[in-house]
PDB file of C-alpha atoms in Angstrom:
ATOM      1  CA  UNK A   1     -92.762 122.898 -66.603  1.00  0.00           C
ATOM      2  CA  UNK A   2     -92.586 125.227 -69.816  1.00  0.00           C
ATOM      3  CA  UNK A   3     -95.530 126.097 -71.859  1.00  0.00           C
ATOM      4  CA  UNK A   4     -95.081 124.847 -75.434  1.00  0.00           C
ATOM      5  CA  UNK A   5     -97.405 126.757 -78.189  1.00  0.00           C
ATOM      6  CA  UNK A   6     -96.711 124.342 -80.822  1.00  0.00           C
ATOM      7  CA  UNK A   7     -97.059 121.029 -78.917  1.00  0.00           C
ATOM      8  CA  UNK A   8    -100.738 122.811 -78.047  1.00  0.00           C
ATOM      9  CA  UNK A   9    -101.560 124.032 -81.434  1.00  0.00           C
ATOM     10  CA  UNK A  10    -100.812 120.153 -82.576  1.00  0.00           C
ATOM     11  CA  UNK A  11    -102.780 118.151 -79.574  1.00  0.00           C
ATOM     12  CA  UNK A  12    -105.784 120.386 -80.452  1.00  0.00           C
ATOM     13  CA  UNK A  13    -105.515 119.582 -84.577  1.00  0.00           C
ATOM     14  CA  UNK A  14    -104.582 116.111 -84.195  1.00  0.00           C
ATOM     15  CA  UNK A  15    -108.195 115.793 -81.651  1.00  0.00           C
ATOM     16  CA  UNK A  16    -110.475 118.198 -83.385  1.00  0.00           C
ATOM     17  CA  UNK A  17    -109.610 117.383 -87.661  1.00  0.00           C
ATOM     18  CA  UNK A  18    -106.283 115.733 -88.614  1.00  0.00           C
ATOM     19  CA  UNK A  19    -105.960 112.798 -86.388  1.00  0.00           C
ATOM     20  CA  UNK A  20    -102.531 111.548 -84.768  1.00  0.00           C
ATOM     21  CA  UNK A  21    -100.717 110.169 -88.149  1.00  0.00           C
ATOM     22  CA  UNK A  22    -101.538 112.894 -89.970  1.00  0.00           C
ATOM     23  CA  UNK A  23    -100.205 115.710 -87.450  1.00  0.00           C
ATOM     24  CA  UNK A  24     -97.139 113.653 -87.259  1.00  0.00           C
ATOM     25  CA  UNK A  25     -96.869 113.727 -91.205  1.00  0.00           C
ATOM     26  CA  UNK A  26     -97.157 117.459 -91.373  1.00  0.00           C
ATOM     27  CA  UNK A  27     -95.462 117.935 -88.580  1.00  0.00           C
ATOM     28  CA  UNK A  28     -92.298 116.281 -89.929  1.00  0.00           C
ATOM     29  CA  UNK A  29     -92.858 117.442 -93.070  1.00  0.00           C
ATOM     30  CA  UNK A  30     -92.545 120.853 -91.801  1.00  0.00           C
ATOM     31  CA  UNK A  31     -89.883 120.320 -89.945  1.00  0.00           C
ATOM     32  CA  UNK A  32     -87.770 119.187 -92.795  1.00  0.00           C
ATOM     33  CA  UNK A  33     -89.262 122.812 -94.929  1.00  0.00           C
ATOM     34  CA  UNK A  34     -87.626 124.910 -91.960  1.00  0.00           C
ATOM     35  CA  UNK A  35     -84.385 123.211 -91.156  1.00  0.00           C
ATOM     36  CA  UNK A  36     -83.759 123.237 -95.225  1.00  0.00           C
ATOM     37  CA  UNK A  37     -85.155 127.002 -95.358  1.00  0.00           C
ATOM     38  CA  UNK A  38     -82.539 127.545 -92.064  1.00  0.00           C
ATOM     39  CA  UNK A  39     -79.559 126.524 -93.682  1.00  0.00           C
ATOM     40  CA  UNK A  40     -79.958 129.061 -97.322  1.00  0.00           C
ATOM     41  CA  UNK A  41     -81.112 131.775 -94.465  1.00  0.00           C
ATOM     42  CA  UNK A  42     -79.288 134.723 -95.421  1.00  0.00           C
ATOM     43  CA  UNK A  43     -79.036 136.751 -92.510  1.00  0.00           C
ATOM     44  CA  UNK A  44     -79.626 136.307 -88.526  1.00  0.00           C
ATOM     45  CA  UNK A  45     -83.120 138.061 -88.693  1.00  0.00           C
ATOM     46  CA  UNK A  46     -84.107 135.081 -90.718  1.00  0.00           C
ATOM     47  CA  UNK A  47     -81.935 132.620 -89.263  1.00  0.00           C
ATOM     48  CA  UNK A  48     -83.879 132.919 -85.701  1.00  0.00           C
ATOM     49  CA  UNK A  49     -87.299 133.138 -87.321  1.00  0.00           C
ATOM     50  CA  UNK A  50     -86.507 130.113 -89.427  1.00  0.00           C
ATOM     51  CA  UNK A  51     -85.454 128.425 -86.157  1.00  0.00           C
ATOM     52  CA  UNK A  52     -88.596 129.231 -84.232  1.00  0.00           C
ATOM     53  CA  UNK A  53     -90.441 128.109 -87.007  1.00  0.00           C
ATOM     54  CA  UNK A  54     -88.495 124.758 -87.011  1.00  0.00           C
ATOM     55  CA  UNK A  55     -89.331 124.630 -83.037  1.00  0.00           C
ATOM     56  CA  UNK A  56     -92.649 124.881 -83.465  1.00  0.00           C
ATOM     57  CA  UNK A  57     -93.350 122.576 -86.392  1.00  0.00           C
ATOM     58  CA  UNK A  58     -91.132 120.126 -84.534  1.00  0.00           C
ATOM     59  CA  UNK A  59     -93.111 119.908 -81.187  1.00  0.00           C
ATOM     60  CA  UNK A  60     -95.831 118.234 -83.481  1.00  0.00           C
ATOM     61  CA  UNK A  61     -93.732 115.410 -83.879  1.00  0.00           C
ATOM     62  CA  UNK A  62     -93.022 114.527 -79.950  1.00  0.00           C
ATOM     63  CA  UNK A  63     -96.385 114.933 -78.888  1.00  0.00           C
ATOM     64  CA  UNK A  64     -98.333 113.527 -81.471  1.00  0.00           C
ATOM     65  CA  UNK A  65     -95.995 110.126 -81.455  1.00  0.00           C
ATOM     66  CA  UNK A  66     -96.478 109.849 -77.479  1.00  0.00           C
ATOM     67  CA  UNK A  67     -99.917 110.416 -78.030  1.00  0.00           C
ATOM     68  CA  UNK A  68    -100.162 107.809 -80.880  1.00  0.00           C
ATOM     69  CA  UNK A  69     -98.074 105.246 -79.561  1.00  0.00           C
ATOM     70  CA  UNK A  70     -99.078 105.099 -76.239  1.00  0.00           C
ATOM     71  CA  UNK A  71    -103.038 104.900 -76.824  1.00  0.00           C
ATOM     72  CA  UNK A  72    -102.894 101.468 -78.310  1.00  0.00           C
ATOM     73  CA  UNK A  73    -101.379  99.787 -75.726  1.00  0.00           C
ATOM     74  CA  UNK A  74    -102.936  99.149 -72.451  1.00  0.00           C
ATOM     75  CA  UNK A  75    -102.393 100.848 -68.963  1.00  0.00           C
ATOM     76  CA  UNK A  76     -99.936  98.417 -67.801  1.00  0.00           C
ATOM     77  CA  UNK A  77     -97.674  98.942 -70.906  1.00  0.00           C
ATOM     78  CA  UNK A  78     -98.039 102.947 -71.150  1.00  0.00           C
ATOM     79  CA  UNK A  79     -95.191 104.346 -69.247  1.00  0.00           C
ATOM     80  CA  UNK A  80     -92.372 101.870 -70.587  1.00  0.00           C
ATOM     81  CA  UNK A  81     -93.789 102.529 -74.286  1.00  0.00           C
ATOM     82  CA  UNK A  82     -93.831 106.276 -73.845  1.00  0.00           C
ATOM     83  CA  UNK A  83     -90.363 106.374 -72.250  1.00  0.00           C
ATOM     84  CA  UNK A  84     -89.032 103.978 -75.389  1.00  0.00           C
ATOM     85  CA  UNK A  85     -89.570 107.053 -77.951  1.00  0.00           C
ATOM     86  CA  UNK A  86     -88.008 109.382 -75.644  1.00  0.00           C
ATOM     87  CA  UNK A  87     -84.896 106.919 -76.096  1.00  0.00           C
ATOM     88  CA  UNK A  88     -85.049 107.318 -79.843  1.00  0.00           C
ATOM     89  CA  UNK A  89     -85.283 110.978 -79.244  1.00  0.00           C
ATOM     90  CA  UNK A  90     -81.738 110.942 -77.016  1.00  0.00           C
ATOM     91  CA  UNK A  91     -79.907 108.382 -80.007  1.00  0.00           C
ATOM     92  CA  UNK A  92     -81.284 111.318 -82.451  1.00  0.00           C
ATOM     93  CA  UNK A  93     -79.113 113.840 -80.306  1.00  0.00           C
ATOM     94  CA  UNK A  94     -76.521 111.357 -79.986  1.00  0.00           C
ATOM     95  CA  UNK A  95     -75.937 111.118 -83.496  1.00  0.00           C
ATOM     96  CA  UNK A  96     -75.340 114.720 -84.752  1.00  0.00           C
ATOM     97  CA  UNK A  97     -71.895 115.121 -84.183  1.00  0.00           C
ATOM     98  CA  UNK A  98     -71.241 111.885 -86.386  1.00  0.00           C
ATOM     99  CA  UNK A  99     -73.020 113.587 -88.992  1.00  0.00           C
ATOM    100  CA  UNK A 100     -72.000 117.215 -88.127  1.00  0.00           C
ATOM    101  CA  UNK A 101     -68.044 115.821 -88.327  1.00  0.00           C
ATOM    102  CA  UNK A 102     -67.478 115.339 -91.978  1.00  0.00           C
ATOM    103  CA  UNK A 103     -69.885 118.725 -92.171  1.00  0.00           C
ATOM    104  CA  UNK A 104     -67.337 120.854 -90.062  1.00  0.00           C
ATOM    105  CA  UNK A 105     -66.514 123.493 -91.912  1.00  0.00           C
ATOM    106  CA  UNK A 106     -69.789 124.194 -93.318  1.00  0.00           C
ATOM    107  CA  UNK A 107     -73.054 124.794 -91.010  1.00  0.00           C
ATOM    108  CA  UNK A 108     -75.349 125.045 -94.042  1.00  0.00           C
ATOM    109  CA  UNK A 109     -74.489 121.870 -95.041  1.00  0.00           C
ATOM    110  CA  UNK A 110     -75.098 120.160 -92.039  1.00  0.00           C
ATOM    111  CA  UNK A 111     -78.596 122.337 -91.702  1.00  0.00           C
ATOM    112  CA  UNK A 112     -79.353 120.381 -95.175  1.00  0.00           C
ATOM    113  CA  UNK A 113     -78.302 117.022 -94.598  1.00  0.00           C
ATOM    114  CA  UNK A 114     -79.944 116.990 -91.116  1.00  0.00           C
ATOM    115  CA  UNK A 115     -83.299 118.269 -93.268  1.00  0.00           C
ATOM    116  CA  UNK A 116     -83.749 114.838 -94.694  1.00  0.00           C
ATOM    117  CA  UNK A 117     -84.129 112.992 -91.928  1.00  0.00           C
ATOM    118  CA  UNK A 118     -87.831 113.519 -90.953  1.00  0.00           C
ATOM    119  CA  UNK A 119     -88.892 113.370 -94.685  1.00  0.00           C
ATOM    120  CA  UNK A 120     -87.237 109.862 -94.789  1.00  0.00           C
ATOM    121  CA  UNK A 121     -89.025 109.078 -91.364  1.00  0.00           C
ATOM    122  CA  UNK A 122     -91.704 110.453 -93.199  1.00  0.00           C
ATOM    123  CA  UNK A 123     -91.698 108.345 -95.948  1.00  0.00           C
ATOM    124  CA  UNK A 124     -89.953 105.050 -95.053  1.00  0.00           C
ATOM    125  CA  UNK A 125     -91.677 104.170 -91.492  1.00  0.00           C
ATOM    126  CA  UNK A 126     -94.888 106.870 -91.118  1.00  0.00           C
ATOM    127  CA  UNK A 127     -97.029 106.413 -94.228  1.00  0.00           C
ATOM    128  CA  UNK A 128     -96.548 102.883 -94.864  1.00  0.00           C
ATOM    129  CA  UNK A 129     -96.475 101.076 -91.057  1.00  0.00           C
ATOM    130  CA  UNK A 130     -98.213 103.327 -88.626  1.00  0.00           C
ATOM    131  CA  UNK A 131    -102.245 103.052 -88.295  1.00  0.00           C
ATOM    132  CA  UNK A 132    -104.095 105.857 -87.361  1.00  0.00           C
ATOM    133  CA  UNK A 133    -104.911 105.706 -83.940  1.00  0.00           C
ATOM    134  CA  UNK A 134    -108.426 103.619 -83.493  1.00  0.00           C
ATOM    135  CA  UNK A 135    -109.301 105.776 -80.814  1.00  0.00           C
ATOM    136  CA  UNK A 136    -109.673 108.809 -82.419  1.00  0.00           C
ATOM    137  CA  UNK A 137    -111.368 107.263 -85.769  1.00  0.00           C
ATOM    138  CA  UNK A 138    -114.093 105.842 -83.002  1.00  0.00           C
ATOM    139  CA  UNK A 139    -114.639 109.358 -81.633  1.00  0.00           C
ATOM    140  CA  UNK A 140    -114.777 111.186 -85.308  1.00  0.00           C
ATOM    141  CA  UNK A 141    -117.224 107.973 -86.138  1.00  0.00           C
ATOM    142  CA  UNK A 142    -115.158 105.947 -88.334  1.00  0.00           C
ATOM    143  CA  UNK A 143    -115.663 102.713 -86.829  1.00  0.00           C
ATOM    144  CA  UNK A 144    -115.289 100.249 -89.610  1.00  0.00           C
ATOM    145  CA  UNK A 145    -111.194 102.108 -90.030  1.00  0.00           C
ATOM    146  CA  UNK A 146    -110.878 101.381 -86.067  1.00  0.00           C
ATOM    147  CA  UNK A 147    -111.842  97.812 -86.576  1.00  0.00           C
ATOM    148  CA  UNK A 148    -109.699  97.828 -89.400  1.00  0.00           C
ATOM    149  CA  UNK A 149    -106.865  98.753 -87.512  1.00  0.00           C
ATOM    150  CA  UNK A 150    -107.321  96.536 -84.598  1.00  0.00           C
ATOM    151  CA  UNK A 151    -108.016  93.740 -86.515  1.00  0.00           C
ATOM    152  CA  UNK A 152    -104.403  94.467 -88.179  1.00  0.00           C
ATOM    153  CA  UNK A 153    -103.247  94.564 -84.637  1.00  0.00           C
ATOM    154  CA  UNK A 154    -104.282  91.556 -83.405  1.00  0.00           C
ATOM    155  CA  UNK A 155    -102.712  89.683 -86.777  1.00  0.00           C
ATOM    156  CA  UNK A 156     -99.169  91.016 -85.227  1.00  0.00           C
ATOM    157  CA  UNK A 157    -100.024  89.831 -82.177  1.00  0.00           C
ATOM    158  CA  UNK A 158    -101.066  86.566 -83.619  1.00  0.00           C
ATOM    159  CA  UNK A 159    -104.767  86.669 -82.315  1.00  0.00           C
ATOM    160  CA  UNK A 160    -107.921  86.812 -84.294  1.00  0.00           C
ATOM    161  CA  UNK A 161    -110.751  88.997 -84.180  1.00  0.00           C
TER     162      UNK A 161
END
């Protein structure tokens, strides 16, 4: 097992100030910032800083949406709901050489159009469908938000609190 700095760096902010959505958020946001900054990188000094950069903003992302997705479901459910983002994860890898094709001749390019994809995660499924995990508002002592939020879930599952 490999030691991951950034994945550490995350688990501790998301616990101790920002909370799971919010590490996610600037975690992909940051992502997108590197892999755009990567592909106008003018040299390879740059290029691998850029990219270590990238890897380290980008372990937010993984951790934070186990963590997140997996702490609102119970025991039973936990392992088949962890593995389903890791299956997300392998259509992500999947996909690149459909978009790198039509890119082939031009590395930058793909570098750029690749950059958009976490700010439309971002934008189009983060901020306006995933809660904040009601574990973590209970701990910083924002219980009426954690009621909040389970209350939501329990109107998806058709239950009411």
């Amino acid at each position: 097992m490999m030691f991951n700095p950034g994945a550490s760096v995350y688990g501790y902010l998301a616990d101790a100030f920002l909370g799971r959505k919010r590490a996610v958020l600037i975690s992909c946001l940051l992502t997108s910032v590197t892999i755009f900054l990567t592909s106008l990188s003018p040299n390879i000094w740059l290029y691998s800083l850029l990219r270590f950069a990238n890897g380290f903003s980008r372990s937010g992302i993984g951790i934070c949406s186990l963590v997140l997705t997996t702490e609102v479901v119970g025991v039973k459910w936990r392992g088949q709901v962890g593995q389903y983002g890791f299956f997300f994860f392998a259509v992500g890898f999947v996909s690149i050489p459909l978009i790198a094709y039509p890119c082939r001749n031009s590395w930058r390019s793909l570098y750029k159009i690749i950059s958009f994809l976490p700010l439309v995660y971002s934008i189009f499924v983060l901020l306006p469908f995933v809660s904040e995990s009601p574990r973590w508002l209970l701990v910083r002592g924002r219980r009426k938000e954690a009621l909040d939020v389970l209350r939501r879930y329990a109107r998806l599952n058709g239950r009411k609190i």
